[in-house]
Amino acid sequence: SQVLLTDDGGTNWVVHAPSPNTYFNDMAFSDVSKGIAVGAFGEILRTADGGLSWVAQVSEFGEITLTRRLLG
């Protein structure tokens, strides 16, 4: 999976790969900075800078699907 970033309202996009072997099941942002992505094998990635950098953690629940409630 790829993450695409834009800084001009969507006119131009740049491919950004937070983790080369990650396949995302879902992704959501609560605002322009804070987001979360979930992927295969329970991987969870969080960003606080609009997707420029990501922090990974592994869920004890295995593979999950993100719901907007998780962003609380």
mmCIF file with all atom_site columns, C-alpha atoms in Angstrom:
data_model
loop_
_atom_site.group_PDB
_atom_site.id
_atom_site.type_symbol
_atom_site.label_atom_id
_atom_site.label_alt_id
_atom_site.label_comp_id
_atom_site.label_asym_id
_atom_site.label_entity_id
_atom_site.label_seq_id
_atom_site.pdbx_PDB_ins_code
_atom_site.Cartn_x
_atom_site.Cartn_y
_atom_site.Cartn_z
_atom_site.occupancy
_atom_site.B_iso_or_equiv
_atom_site.pdbx_formal_charge
_atom_site.auth_seq_id
_atom_site.auth_comp_id
_atom_site.auth_asym_id
_atom_site.auth_atom_id
_atom_site.pdbx_PDB_model_num
ATOM 1  C CA . SER A 1 1  ? 0.000   0.000  0.000  1.00 0.00 ? 1  SER A CA 1
ATOM 2  C CA . GLN A 1 2  ? 1.058   3.573  -0.579 1.00 0.00 ? 2  GLN A CA 1
ATOM 3  C CA . VAL A 1 3  ? 0.337   6.810  1.200  1.00 0.00 ? 3  VAL A CA 1
ATOM 4  C CA . LEU A 1 4  ? -0.048  9.864  -0.990 1.00 0.00 ? 4  LEU A CA 1
ATOM 5  C CA . LEU A 1 5  ? 0.708   13.319 0.395  1.00 0.00 ? 5  LEU A CA 1
ATOM 6  C CA . THR A 1 6  ? -0.394  16.718 -0.919 1.00 0.00 ? 6  THR A CA 1
ATOM 7  C CA . ASP A 1 7  ? 0.411   20.205 0.296  1.00 0.00 ? 7  ASP A CA 1
ATOM 8  C CA . ASP A 1 8  ? -1.544  22.122 -2.335 1.00 0.00 ? 8  ASP A CA 1
ATOM 9  C CA . GLY A 1 9  ? -5.113  20.963 -1.833 1.00 0.00 ? 9  GLY A CA 1
ATOM 10 C CA . GLY A 1 10 ? -4.813  17.918 -4.071 1.00 0.00 ? 10 GLY A CA 1
ATOM 11 C CA . THR A 1 11 ? -3.397  19.438 -7.270 1.00 0.00 ? 11 THR A CA 1
ATOM 12 C CA . ASN A 1 12 ? -0.155  17.474 -6.898 1.00 0.00 ? 12 ASN A CA 1
ATOM 13 C CA . TRP A 1 13 ? 0.535   14.281 -4.962 1.00 0.00 ? 13 TRP A CA 1
ATOM 14 C CA . VAL A 1 14 ? 3.750   12.610 -3.760 1.00 0.00 ? 14 VAL A CA 1
ATOM 15 C CA . VAL A 1 15 ? 4.036   8.908  -2.917 1.00 0.00 ? 15 VAL A CA 1
ATOM 16 C CA . HIS A 1 16 ? 5.223   8.273  0.627  1.00 0.00 ? 16 HIS A CA 1
ATOM 17 C CA . ALA A 1 17 ? 5.780   4.760  1.959  1.00 0.00 ? 17 ALA A CA 1
ATOM 18 C CA . PRO A 1 18 ? 5.758   4.704  5.781  1.00 0.00 ? 18 PRO A CA 1
ATOM 19 C CA . SER A 1 19 ? 6.710   1.024  5.785  1.00 0.00 ? 19 SER A CA 1
ATOM 20 C CA . PRO A 1 20 ? 7.704   -0.763 2.563  1.00 0.00 ? 20 PRO A CA 1
ATOM 21 C CA . ASN A 1 21 ? 6.036   -4.083 3.397  1.00 0.00 ? 21 ASN A CA 1
ATOM 22 C CA . THR A 1 22 ? 2.809   -2.774 4.916  1.00 0.00 ? 22 THR A CA 1
ATOM 23 C CA . TYR A 1 23 ? -0.580  -3.465 3.353  1.00 0.00 ? 23 TYR A CA 1
ATOM 24 C CA . PHE A 1 24 ? -3.263  -1.176 4.758  1.00 0.00 ? 24 PHE A CA 1
ATOM 25 C CA . ASN A 1 25 ? -6.797  -2.316 5.441  1.00 0.00 ? 25 ASN A CA 1
ATOM 26 C CA . ASP A 1 26 ? -8.030  1.127  6.429  1.00 0.00 ? 26 ASP A CA 1
ATOM 27 C CA . MET A 1 27 ? -6.863  4.657  7.192  1.00 0.00 ? 27 MET A CA 1
ATOM 28 C CA . ALA A 1 28 ? -8.521  7.722  8.722  1.00 0.00 ? 28 ALA A CA 1
ATOM 29 C CA . PHE A 1 29 ? -7.546  11.179 9.890  1.00 0.00 ? 29 PHE A CA 1
ATOM 30 C CA . SER A 1 30 ? -9.227  13.090 12.713 1.00 0.00 ? 30 SER A CA 1
ATOM 31 C CA . ASP A 1 31 ? -7.769  16.370 11.413 1.00 0.00 ? 31 ASP A CA 1
ATOM 32 C CA . VAL A 1 32 ? -5.033  17.479 8.985  1.00 0.00 ? 32 VAL A CA 1
ATOM 33 C CA . SER A 1 33 ? -2.302  16.243 11.321 1.00 0.00 ? 33 SER A CA 1
ATOM 34 C CA . LYS A 1 34 ? -3.505  13.207 13.277 1.00 0.00 ? 34 LYS A CA 1
ATOM 35 C CA . GLY A 1 35 ? -4.159  9.915  11.536 1.00 0.00 ? 35 GLY A CA 1
ATOM 36 C CA . ILE A 1 36 ? -4.112  6.191  12.025 1.00 0.00 ? 36 ILE A CA 1
ATOM 37 C CA . ALA A 1 37 ? -3.685  3.321  9.587  1.00 0.00 ? 37 ALA A CA 1
ATOM 38 C CA . VAL A 1 38 ? -4.246  -0.363 10.243 1.00 0.00 ? 38 VAL A CA 1
ATOM 39 C CA . GLY A 1 39 ? -2.855  -3.184 8.231  1.00 0.00 ? 39 GLY A CA 1
ATOM 40 C CA . ALA A 1 40 ? -2.162  -6.855 7.956  1.00 0.00 ? 40 ALA A CA 1
ATOM 41 C CA . PHE A 1 41 ? -1.087  -8.832 11.024 1.00 0.00 ? 41 PHE A CA 1
ATOM 42 C CA . GLY A 1 42 ? -2.423  -6.188 13.412 1.00 0.00 ? 42 GLY A CA 1
ATOM 43 C CA . GLU A 1 43 ? 0.025   -3.465 12.446 1.00 0.00 ? 43 GLU A CA 1
ATOM 44 C CA . ILE A 1 44 ? -1.090  0.004  13.500 1.00 0.00 ? 44 ILE A CA 1
ATOM 45 C CA . LEU A 1 45 ? 0.610   3.164  12.280 1.00 0.00 ? 45 LEU A CA 1
ATOM 46 C CA . ARG A 1 46 ? -0.049  6.585  13.788 1.00 0.00 ? 46 ARG A CA 1
ATOM 47 C CA . THR A 1 47 ? 0.940   10.021 12.544 1.00 0.00 ? 47 THR A CA 1
ATOM 48 C CA . ALA A 1 48 ? 0.796   13.420 14.209 1.00 0.00 ? 48 ALA A CA 1
ATOM 49 C CA . ASP A 1 49 ? 2.285   15.425 11.348 1.00 0.00 ? 49 ASP A CA 1
ATOM 50 C CA . GLY A 1 50 ? -0.067  14.784 8.462  1.00 0.00 ? 50 GLY A CA 1
ATOM 51 C CA . GLY A 1 51 ? 1.641   11.593 7.340  1.00 0.00 ? 51 GLY A CA 1
ATOM 52 C CA . LEU A 1 52 ? 5.225   12.810 7.036  1.00 0.00 ? 52 LEU A CA 1
ATOM 53 C CA . SER A 1 53 ? 6.308   10.395 9.748  1.00 0.00 ? 53 SER A CA 1
ATOM 54 C CA . TRP A 1 54 ? 4.618   7.334  11.225 1.00 0.00 ? 54 TRP A CA 1
ATOM 55 C CA . VAL A 1 55 ? 5.038   5.416  14.481 1.00 0.00 ? 55 VAL A CA 1
ATOM 56 C CA . ALA A 1 56 ? 4.310   1.692  14.299 1.00 0.00 ? 56 ALA A CA 1
ATOM 57 C CA . GLN A 1 57 ? 2.905   -0.587 16.963 1.00 0.00 ? 57 GLN A CA 1
ATOM 58 C CA . VAL A 1 58 ? 1.445   -4.087 16.821 1.00 0.00 ? 58 VAL A CA 1
ATOM 59 C CA . SER A 1 59 ? -2.051  -4.871 18.045 1.00 0.00 ? 59 SER A CA 1
ATOM 60 C CA . GLU A 1 60 ? -2.570  -7.829 20.344 1.00 0.00 ? 60 GLU A CA 1
ATOM 61 C CA . PHE A 1 61 ? -5.793  -8.523 18.421 1.00 0.00 ? 61 PHE A CA 1
ATOM 62 C CA . GLY A 1 62 ? -4.198  -9.450 15.100 1.00 0.00 ? 62 GLY A CA 1
ATOM 63 C CA . GLU A 1 63 ? -5.663  -8.126 11.884 1.00 0.00 ? 63 GLU A CA 1
ATOM 64 C CA . ILE A 1 64 ? -8.369  -5.518 12.534 1.00 0.00 ? 64 ILE A CA 1
ATOM 65 C CA . THR A 1 65 ? -10.441 -3.023 10.592 1.00 0.00 ? 65 THR A CA 1
ATOM 66 C CA . LEU A 1 66 ? -10.417 0.591  11.690 1.00 0.00 ? 66 LEU A CA 1
ATOM 67 C CA . THR A 1 67 ? -13.599 2.362  12.620 1.00 0.00 ? 67 THR A CA 1
ATOM 68 C CA . ARG A 1 68 ? -13.887 6.095  13.113 1.00 0.00 ? 68 ARG A CA 1
ATOM 69 C CA . ARG A 1 69 ? -14.685 5.464  16.793 1.00 0.00 ? 69 ARG A CA 1
ATOM 70 C CA . LEU A 1 70 ? -11.038 4.520  17.371 1.00 0.00 ? 70 LEU A CA 1
ATOM 71 C CA . LEU A 1 71 ? -9.932  8.074  16.629 1.00 0.00 ? 71 LEU A CA 1
ATOM 72 C CA . GLY A 1 72 ? -11.965 9.430  19.568 1.00 0.00 ? 72 GLY A CA 1
#
